[in-house]
mmCIF file of C-alpha atoms in Angstrom:
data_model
loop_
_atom_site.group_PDB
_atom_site.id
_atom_site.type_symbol
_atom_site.label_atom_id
_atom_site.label_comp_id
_atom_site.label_asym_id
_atom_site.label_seq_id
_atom_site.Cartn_x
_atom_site.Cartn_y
_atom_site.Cartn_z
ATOM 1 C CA UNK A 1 15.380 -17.258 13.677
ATOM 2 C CA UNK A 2 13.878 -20.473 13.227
ATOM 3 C CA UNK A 3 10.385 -18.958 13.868
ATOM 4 C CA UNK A 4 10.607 -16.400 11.225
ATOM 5 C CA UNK A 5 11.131 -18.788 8.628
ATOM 6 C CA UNK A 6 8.731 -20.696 9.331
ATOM 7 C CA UNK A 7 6.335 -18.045 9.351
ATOM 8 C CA UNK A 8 7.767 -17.519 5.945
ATOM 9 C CA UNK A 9 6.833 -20.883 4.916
ATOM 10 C CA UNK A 10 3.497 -21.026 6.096
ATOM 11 C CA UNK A 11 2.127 -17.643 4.798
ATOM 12 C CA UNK A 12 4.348 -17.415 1.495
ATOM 13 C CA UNK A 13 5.075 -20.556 0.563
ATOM 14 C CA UNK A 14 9.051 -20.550 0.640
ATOM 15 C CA UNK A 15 8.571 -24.488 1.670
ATOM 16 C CA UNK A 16 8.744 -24.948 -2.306
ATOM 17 C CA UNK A 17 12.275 -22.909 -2.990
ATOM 18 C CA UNK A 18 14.456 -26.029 -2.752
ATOM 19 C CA UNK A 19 18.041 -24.066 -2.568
ATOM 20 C CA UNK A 20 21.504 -25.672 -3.178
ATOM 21 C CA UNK A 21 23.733 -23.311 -4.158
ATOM 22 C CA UNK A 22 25.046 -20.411 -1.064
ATOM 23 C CA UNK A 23 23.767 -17.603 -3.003
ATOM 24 C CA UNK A 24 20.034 -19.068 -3.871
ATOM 25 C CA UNK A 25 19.963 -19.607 0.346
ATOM 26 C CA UNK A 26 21.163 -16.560 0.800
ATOM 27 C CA UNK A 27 18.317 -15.050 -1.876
ATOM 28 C CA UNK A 28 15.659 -17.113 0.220
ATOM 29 C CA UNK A 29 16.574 -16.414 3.618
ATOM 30 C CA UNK A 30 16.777 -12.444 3.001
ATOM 31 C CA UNK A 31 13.388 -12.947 1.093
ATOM 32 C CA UNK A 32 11.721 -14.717 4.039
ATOM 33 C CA UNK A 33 12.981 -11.991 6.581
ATOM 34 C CA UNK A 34 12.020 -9.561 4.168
ATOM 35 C CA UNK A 35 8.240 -10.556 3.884
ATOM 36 C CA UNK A 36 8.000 -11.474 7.367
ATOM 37 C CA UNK A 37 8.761 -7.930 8.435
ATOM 38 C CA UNK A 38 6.451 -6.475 6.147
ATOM 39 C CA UNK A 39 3.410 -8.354 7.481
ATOM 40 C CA UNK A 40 4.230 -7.940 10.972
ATOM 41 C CA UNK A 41 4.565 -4.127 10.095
ATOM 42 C CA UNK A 42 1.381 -4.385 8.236
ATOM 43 C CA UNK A 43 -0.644 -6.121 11.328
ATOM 44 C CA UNK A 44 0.479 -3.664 13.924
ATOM 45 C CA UNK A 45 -1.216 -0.979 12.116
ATOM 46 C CA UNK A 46 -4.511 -3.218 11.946
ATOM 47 C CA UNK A 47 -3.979 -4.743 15.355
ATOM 48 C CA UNK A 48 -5.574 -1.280 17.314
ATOM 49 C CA UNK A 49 -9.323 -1.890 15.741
ATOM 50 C CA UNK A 50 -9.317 -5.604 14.591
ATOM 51 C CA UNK A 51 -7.274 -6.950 17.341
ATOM 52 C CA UNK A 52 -8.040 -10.519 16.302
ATOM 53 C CA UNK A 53 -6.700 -10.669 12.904
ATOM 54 C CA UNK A 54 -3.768 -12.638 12.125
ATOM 55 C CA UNK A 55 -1.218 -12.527 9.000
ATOM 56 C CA UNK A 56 -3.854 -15.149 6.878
ATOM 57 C CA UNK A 57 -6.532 -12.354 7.573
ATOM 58 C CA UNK A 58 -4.132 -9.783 5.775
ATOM 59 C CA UNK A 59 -3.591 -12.125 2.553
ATOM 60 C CA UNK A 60 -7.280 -12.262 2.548
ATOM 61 C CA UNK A 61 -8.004 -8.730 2.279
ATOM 62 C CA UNK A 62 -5.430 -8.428 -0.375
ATOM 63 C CA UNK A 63 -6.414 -11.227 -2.247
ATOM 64 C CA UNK A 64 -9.928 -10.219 -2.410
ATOM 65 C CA UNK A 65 -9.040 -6.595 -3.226
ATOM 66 C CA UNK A 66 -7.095 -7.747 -6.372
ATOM 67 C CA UNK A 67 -9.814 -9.816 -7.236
ATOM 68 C CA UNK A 68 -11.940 -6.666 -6.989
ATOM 69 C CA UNK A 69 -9.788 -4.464 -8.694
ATOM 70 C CA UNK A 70 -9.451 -6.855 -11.774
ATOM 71 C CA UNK A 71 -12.826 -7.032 -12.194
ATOM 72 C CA UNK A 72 -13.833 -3.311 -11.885
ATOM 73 C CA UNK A 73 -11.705 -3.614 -14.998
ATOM 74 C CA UNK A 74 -13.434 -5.441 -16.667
ATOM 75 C CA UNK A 75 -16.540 -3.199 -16.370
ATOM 76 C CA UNK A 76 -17.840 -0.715 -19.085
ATOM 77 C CA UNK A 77 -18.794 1.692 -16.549
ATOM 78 C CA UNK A 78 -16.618 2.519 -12.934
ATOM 79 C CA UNK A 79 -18.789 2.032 -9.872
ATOM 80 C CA UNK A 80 -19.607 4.845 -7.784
ATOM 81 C CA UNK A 81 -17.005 5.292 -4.946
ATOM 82 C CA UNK A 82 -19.099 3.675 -2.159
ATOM 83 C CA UNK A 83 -20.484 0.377 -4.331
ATOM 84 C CA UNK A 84 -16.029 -0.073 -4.940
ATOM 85 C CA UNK A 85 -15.724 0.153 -1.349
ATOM 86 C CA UNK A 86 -18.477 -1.919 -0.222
ATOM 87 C CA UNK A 87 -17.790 -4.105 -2.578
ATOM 88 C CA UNK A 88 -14.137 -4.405 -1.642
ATOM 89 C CA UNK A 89 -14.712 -4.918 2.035
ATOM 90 C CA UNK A 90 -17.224 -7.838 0.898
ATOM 91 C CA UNK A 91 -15.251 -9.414 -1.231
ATOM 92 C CA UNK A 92 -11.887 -8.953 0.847
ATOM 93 C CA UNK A 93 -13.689 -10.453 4.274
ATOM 94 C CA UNK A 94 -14.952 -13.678 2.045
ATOM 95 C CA UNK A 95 -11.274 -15.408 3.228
ATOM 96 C CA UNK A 96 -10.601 -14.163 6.100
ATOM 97 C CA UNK A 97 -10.423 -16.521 9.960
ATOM 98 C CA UNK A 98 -11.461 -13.443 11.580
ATOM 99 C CA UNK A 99 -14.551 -11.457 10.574
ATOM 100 C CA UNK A 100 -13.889 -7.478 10.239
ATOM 101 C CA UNK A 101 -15.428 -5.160 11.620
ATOM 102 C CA UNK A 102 -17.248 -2.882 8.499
ATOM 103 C CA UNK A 103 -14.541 0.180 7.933
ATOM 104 C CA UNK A 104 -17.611 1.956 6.329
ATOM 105 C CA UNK A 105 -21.760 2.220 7.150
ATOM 106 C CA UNK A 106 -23.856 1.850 4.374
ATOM 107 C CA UNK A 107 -27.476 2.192 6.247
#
């Protein structure tokens, strides 16, 4: 148990909820297994082709597609399909520890 939330803190920050009361403890712990769960979910279905990546690799690749979603709407025009999704691998691998191996060929 102690493992989990300190996975918790590392990757989410739940260092910083400072809880006193039973119920905001209760609110944290549930929230800690909660997001814990979901990235281990969301690395097993990575783990068969990028075997290497860890948890800080999948906040990467979410970060960076945000970051590439927000600005597509920014544009006055939508990219063609590919550009997005080049684009979005570039931009998402920028943060990662591990390097991924390109989803898509563009030669």
């Amino acid at each position: 148990m102690e493992c989990k939330f300190r996975d918790a803190k590392q990757y989410w920050g739940l260092e910083d909820c400072m809880n006193v009361t039973p119920t905001g403890v209760t609110t944290a712990a549930h929230r800690s297994w909660f997001m814990v769960k979901v990235a281990y979910r969301l690395r097993a279905d990575v783990q068969p082709y990028e075997p290497a990546s860890s948890i800080l690799d999948l906040k990467a690749d979410w970060r960076g597609y945000k970051y590439v979603e927000e600005t597509r709407k920014m544009l006055p025009e939508k990219p063609e399909p590919m550009l997005l999704a080049k684009m979005r691998n570039r931009v998402a691998g920028l943060g990662r520890i591990h390097a991924a191996q390109p989803a898509l060929s563009f030669s």
